[in-house]
PDB file of N, CA and C in Angstrom:
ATOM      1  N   UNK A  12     -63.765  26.964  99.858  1.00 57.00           N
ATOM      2  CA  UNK A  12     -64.171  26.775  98.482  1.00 57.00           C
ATOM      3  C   UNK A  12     -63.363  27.735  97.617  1.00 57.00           C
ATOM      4  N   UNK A  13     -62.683  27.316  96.521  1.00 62.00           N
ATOM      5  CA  UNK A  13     -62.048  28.100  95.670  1.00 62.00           C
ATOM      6  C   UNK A  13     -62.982  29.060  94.735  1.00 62.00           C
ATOM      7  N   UNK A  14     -62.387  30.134  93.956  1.00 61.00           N
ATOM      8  CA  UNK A  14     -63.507  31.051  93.444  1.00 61.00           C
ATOM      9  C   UNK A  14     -64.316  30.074  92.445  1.00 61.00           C
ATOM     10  N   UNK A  15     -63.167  29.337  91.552  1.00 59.00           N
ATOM     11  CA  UNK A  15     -63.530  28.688  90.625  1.00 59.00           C
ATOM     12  C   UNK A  15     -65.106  27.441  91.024  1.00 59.00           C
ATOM     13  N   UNK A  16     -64.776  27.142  92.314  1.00 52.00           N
ATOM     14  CA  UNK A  16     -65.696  26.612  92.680  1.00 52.00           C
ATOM     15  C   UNK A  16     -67.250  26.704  92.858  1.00 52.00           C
ATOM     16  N   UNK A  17     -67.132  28.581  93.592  1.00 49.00           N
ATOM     17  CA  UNK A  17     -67.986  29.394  93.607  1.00 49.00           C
ATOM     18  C   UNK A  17     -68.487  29.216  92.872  1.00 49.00           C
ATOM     19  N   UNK A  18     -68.174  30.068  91.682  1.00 48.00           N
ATOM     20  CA  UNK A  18     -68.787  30.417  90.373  1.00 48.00           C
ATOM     21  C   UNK A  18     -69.901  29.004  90.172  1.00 48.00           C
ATOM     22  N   UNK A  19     -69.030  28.041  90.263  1.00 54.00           N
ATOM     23  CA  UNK A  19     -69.354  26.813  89.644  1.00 54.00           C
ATOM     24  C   UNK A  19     -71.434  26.829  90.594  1.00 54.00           C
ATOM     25  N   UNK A  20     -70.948  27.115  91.735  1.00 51.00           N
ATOM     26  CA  UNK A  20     -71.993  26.526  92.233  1.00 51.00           C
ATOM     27  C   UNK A  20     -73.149  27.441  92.695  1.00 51.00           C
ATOM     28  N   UNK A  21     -72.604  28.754  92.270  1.00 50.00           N
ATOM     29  CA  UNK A  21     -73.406  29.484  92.059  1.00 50.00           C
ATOM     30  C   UNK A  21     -74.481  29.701  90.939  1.00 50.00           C
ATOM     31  N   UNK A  22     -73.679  28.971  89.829  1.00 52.00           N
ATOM     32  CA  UNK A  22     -74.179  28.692  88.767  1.00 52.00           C
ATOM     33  C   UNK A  22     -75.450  27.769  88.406  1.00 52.00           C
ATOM     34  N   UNK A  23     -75.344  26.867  89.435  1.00 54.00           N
ATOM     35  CA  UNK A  23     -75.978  25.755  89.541  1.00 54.00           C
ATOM     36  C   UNK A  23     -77.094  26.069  90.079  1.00 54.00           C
ATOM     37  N   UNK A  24     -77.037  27.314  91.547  1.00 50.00           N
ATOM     38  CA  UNK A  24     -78.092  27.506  91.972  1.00 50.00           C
ATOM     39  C   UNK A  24     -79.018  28.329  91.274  1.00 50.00           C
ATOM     40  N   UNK A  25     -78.337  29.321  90.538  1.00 50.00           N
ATOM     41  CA  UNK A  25     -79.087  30.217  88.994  1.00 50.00           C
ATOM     42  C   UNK A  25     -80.224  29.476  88.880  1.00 50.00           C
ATOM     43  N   UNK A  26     -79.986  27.740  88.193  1.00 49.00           N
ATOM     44  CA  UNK A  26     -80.384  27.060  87.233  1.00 49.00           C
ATOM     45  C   UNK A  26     -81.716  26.530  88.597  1.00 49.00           C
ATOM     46  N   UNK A  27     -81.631  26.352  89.686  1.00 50.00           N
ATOM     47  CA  UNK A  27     -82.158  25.737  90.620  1.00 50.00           C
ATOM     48  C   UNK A  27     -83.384  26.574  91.254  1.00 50.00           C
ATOM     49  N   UNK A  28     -83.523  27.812  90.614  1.00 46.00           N
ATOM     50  CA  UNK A  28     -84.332  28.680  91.238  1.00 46.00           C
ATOM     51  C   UNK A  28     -84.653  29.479  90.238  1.00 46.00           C
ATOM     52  N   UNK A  29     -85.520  28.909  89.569  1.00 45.00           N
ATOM     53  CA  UNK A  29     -86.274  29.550  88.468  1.00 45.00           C
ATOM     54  C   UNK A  29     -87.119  30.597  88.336  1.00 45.00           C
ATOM     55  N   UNK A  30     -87.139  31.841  88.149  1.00 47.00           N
ATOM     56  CA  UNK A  30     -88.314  32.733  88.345  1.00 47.00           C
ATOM     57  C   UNK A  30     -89.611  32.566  88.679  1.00 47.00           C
ATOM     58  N   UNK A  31     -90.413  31.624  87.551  1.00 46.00           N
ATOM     59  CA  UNK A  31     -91.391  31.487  87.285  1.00 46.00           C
ATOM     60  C   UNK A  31     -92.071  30.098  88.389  1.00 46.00           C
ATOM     61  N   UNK A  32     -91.131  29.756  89.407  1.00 49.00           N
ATOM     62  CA  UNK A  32     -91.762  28.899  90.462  1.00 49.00           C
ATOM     63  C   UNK A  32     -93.103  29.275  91.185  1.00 49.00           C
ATOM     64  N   UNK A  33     -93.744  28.244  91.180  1.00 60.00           N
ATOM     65  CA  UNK A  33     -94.509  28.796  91.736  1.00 60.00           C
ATOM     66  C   UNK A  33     -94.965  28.237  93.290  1.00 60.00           C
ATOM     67  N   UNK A  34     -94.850  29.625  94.370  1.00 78.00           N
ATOM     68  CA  UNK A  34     -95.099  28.683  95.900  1.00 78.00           C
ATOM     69  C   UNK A  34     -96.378  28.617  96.404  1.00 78.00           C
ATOM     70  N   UNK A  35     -97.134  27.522  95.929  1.00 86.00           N
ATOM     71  CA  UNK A  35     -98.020  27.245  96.272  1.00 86.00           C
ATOM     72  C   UNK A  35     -98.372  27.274  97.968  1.00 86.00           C
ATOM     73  N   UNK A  36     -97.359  27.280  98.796  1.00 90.00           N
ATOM     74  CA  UNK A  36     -97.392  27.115 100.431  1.00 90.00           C
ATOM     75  C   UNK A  36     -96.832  28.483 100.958  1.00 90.00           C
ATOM     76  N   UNK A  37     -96.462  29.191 100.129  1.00 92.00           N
ATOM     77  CA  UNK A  37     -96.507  31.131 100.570  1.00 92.00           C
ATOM     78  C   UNK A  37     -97.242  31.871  99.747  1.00 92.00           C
ATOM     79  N   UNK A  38     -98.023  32.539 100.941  1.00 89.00           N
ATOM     80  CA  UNK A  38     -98.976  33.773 100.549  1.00 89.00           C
ATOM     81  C   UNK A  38     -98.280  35.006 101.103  1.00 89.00           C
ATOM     82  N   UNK A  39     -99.049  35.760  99.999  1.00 89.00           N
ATOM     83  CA  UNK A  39     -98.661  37.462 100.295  1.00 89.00           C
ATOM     84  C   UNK A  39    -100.235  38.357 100.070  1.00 89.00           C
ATOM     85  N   UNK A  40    -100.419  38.895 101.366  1.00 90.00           N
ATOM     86  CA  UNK A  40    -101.580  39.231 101.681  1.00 90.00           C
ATOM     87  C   UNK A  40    -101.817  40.408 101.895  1.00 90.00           C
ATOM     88  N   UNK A  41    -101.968  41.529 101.167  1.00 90.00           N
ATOM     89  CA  UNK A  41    -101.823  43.077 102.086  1.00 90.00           C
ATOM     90  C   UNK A  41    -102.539  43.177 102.969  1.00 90.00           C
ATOM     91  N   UNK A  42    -103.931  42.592 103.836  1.00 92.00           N
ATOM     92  CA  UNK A  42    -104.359  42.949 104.049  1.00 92.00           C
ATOM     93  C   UNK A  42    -103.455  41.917 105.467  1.00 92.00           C
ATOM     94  N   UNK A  43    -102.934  41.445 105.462  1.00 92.00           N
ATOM     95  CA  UNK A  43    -102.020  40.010 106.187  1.00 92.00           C
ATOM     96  C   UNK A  43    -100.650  40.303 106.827  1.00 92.00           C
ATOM     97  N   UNK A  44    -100.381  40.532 108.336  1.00 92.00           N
ATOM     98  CA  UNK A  44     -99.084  40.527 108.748  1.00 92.00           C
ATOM     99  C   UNK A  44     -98.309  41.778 107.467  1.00 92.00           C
ATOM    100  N   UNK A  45     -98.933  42.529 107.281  1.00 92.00           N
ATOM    101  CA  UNK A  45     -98.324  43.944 105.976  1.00 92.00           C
ATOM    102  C   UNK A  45     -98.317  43.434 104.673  1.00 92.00           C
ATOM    103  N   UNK A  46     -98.486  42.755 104.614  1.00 90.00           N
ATOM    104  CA  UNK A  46     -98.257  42.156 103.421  1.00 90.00           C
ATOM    105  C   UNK A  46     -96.730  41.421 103.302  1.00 90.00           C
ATOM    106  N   UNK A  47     -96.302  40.840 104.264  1.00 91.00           N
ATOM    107  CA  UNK A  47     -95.101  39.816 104.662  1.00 91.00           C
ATOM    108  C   UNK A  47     -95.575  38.421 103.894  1.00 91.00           C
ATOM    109  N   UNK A  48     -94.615  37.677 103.118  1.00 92.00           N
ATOM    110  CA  UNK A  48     -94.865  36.324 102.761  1.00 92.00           C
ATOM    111  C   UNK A  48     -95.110  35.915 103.941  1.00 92.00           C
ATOM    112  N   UNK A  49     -96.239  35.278 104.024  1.00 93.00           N
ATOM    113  CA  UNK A  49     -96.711  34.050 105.336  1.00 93.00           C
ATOM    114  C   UNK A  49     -97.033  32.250 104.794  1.00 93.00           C
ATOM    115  N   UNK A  50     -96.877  31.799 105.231  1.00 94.00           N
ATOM    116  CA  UNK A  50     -97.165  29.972 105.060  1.00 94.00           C
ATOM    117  C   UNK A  50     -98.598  29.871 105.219  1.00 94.00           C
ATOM    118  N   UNK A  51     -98.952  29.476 103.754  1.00 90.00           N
ATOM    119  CA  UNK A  51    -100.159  29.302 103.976  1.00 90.00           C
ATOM    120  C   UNK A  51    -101.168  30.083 104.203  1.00 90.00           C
ATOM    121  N   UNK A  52    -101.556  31.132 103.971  1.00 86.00           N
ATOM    122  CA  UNK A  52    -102.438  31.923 104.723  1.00 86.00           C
ATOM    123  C   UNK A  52    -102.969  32.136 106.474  1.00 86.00           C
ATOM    124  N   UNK A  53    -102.078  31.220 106.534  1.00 92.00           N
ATOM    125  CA  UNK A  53    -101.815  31.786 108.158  1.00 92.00           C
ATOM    126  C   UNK A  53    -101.277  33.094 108.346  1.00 92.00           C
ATOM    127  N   UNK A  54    -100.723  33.373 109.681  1.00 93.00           N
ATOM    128  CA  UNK A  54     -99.982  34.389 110.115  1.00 93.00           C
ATOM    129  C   UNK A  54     -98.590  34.222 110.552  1.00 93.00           C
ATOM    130  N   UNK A  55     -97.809  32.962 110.015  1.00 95.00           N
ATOM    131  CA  UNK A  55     -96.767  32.885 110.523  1.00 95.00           C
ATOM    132  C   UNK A  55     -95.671  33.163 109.095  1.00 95.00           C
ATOM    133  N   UNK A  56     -94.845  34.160 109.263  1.00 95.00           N
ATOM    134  CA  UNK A  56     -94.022  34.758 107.898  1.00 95.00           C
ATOM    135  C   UNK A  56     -93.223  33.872 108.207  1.00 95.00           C
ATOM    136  N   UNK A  57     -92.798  33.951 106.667  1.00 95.00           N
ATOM    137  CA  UNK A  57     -91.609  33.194 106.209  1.00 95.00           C
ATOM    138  C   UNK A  57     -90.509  33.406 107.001  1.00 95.00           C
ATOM    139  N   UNK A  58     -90.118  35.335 107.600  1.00 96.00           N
ATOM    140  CA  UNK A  58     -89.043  35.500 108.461  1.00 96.00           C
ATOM    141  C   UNK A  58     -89.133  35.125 109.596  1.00 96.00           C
ATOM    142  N   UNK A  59     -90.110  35.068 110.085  1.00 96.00           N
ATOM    143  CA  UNK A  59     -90.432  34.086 111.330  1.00 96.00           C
ATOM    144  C   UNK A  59     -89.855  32.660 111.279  1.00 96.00           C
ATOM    145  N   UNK A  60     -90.216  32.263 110.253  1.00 97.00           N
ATOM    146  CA  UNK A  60     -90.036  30.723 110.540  1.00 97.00           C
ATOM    147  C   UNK A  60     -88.094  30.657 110.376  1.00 97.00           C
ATOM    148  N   UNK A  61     -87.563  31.479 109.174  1.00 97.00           N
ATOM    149  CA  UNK A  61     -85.899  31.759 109.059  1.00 97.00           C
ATOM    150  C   UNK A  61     -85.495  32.032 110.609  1.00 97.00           C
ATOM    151  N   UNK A  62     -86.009  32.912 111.103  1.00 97.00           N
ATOM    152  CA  UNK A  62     -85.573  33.696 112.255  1.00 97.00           C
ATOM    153  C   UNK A  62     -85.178  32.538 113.067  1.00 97.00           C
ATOM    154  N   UNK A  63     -86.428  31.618 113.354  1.00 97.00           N
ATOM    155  CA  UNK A  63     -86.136  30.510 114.373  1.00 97.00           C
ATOM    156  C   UNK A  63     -85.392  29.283 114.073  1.00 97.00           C
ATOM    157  N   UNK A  64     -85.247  28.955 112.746  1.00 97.00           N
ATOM    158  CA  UNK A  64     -83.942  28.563 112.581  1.00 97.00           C
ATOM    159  C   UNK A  64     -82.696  29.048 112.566  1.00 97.00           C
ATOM    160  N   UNK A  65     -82.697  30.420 112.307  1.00 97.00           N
ATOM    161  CA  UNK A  65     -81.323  31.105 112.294  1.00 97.00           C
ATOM    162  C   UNK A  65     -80.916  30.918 114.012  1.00 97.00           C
ATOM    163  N   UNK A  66     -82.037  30.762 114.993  1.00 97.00           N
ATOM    164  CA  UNK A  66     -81.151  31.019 116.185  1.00 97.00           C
ATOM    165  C   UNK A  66     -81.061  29.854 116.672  1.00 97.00           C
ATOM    166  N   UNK A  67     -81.072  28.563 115.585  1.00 97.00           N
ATOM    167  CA  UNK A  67     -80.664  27.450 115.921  1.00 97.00           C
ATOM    168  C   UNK A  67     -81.633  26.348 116.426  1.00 97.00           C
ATOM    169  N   UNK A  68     -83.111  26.495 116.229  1.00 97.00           N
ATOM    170  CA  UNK A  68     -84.027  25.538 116.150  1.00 97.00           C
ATOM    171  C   UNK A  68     -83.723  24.852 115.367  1.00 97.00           C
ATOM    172  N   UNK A  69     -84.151  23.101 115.313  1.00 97.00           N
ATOM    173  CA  UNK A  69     -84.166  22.380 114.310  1.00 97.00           C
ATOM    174  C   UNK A  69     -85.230  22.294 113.537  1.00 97.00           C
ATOM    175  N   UNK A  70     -85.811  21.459 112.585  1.00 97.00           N
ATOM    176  CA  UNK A  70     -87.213  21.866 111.986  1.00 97.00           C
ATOM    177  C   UNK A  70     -88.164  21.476 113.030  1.00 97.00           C
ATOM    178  N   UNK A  71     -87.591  19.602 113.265  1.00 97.00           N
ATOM    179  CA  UNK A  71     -88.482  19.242 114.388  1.00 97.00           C
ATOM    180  C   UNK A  71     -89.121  20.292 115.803  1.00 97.00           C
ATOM    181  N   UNK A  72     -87.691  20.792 116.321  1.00 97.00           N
ATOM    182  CA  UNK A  72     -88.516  22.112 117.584  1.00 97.00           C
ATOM    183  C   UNK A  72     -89.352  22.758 116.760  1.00 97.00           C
ATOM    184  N   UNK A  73     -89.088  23.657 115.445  1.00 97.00           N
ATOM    185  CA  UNK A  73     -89.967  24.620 114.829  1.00 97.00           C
ATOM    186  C   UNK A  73     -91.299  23.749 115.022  1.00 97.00           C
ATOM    187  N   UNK A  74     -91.287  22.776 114.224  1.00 97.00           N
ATOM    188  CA  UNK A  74     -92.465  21.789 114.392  1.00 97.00           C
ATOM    189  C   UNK A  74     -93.500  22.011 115.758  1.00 97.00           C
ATOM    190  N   UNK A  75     -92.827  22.034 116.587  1.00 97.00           N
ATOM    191  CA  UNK A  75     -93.385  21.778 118.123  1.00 97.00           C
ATOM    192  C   UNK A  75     -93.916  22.994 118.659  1.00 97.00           C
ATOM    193  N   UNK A  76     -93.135  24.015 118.342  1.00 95.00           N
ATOM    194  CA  UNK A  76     -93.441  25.472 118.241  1.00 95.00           C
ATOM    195  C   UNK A  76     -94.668  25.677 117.569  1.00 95.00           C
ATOM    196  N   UNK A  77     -94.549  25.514 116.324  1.00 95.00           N
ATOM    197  CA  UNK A  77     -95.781  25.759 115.293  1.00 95.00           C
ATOM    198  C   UNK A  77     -96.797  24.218 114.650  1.00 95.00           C
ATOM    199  N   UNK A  78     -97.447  23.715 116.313  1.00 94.00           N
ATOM    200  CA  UNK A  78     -97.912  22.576 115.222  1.00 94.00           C
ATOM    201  C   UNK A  78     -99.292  22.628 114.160  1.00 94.00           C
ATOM    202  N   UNK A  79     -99.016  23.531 113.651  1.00 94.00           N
ATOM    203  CA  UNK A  79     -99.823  23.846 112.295  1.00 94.00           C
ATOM    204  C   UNK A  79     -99.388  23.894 111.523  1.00 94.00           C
ATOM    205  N   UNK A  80     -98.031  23.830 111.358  1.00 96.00           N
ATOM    206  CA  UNK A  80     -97.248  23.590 110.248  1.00 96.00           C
ATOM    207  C   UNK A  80     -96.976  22.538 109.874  1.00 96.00           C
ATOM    208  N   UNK A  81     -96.201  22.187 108.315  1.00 94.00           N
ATOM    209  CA  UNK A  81     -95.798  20.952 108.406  1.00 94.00           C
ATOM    210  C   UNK A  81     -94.485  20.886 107.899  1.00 94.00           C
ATOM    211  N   UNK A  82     -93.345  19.911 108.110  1.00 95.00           N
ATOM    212  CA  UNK A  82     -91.912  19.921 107.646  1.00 95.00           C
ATOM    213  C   UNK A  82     -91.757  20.719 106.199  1.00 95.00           C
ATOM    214  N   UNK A  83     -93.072  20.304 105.145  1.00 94.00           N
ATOM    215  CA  UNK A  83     -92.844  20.983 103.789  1.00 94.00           C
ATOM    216  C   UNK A  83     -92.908  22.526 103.423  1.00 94.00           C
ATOM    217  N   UNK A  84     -93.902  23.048 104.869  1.00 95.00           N
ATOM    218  CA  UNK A  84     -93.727  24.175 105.039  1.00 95.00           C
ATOM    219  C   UNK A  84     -92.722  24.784 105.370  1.00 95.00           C
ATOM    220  N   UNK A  85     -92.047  24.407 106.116  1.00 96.00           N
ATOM    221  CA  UNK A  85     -90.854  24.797 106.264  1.00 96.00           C
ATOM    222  C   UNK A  85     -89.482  24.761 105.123  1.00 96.00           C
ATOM    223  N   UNK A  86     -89.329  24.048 104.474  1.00 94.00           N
ATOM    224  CA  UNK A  86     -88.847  23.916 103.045  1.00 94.00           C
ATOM    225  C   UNK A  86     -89.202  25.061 102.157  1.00 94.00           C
ATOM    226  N   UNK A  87     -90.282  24.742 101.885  1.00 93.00           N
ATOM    227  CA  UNK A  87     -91.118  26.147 100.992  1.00 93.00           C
ATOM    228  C   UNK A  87     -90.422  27.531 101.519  1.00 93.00           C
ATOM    229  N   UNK A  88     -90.774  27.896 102.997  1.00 94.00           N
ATOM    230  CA  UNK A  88     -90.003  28.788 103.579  1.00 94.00           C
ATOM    231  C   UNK A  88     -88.457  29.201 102.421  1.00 94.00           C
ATOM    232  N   UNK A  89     -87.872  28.132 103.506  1.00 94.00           N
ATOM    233  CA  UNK A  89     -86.508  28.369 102.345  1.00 94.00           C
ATOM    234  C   UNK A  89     -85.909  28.250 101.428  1.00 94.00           C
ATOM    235  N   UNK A  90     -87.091  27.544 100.740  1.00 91.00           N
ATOM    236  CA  UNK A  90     -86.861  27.764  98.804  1.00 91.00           C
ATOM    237  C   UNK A  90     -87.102  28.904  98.927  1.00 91.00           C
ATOM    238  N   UNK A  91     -88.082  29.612  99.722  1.00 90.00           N
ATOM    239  CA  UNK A  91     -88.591  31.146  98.837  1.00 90.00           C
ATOM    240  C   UNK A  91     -87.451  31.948  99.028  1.00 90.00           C
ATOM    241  N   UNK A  92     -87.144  31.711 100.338  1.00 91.00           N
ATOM    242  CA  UNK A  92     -86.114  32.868 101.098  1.00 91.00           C
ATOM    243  C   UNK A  92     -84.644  32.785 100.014  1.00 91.00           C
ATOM    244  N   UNK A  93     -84.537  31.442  99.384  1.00 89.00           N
ATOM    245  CA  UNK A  93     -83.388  31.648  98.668  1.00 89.00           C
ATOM    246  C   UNK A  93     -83.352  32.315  97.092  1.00 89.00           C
ATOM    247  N   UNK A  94     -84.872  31.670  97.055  1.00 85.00           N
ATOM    248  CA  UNK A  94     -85.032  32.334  95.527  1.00 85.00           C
ATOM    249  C   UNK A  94     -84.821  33.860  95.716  1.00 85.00           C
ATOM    250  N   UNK A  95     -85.876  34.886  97.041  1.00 84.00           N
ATOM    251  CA  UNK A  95     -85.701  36.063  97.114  1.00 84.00           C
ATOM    252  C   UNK A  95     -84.509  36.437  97.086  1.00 84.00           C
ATOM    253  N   UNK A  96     -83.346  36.222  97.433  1.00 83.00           N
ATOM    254  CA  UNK A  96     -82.000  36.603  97.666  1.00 83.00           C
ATOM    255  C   UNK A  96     -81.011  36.510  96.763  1.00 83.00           C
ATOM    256  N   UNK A  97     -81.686  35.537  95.451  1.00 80.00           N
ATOM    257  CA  UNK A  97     -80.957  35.373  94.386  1.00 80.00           C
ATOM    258  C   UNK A  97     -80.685  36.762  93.649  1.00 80.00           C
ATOM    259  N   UNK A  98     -79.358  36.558  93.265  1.00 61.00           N
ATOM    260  CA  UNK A  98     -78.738  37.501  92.624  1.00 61.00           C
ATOM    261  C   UNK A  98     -78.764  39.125  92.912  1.00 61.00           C
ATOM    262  N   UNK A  99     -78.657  39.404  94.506  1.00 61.00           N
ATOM    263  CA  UNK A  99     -79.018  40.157  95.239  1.00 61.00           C
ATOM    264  C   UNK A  99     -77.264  40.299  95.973  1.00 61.00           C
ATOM    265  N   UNK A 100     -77.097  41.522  95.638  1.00 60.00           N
ATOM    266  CA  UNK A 100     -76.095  42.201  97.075  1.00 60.00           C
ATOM    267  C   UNK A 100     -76.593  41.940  98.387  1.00 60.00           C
ATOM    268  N   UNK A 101     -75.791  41.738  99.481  1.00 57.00           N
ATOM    269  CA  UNK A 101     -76.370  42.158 100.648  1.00 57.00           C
ATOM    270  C   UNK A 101     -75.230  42.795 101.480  1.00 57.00           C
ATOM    271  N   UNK A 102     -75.156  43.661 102.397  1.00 60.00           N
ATOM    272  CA  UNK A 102     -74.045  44.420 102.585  1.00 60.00           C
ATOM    273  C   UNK A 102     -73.622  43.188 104.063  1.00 60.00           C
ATOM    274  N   UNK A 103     -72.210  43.422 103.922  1.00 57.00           N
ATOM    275  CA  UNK A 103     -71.913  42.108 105.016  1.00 57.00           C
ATOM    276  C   UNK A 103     -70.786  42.642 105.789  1.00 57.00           C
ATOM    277  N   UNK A 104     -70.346  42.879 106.696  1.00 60.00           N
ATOM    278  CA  UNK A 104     -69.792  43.059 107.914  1.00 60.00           C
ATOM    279  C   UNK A 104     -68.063  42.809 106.967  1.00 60.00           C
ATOM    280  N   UNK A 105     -66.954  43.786 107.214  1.00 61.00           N
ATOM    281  CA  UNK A 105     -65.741  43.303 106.421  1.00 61.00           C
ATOM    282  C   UNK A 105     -64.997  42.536 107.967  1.00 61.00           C
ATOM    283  N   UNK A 106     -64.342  41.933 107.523  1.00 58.00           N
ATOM    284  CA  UNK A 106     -63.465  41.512 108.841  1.00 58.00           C
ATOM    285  C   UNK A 106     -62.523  41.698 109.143  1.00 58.00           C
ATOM    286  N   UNK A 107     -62.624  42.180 110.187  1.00 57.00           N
ATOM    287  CA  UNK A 107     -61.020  43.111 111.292  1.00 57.00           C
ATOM    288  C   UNK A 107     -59.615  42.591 111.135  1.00 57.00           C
TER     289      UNK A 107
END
């Protein structure tokens, strides 16, 4: 992707992740997993559910894993996770 591109579509996601959303399917509980966003008032965090896709579950396995969940939960998940990360540094590994 060219920078120009970037920008472009970074821009877009600005517009796509509005502050004032509201996630009705993540709770934040102090008294809950530390007070970790969880789905639903369950006990399963949002990084939980990232985690097991990051190591390459599909939603369906997550599904099978967690059948108390549902596909939209999982979505919600990563609307939140992207909204949190918006307009956020994160320090990233330079390459050798």
């Amino acid at each position: 992707m060219t920078e120009a591109g970037a920008v472009r579509w970074a821009a877009r996601a600005r517009r796509a992740y509005a502050e004032d959303v509201a996630y009705e399917r993540i709770t934040i509980d102090p008294n809950r997993m530390s007070g970790l966003p969880c789905i639903r008032d369950t006990r399963v965090t949002v990084s939980a559910v990232l985690g097991q896709l990051a190591a390459g579950l599909t939603i369906p396995e997550l599904l099978d894993d967690f059948p108390y969940l549902d596909r939209a939960d999982v979505l919600a998940a990563l609307e939140y996770a992207a909204a949190a990360v918006q307009e956020r540094e994160l320090p990233l590994a330079h390459s050798a």
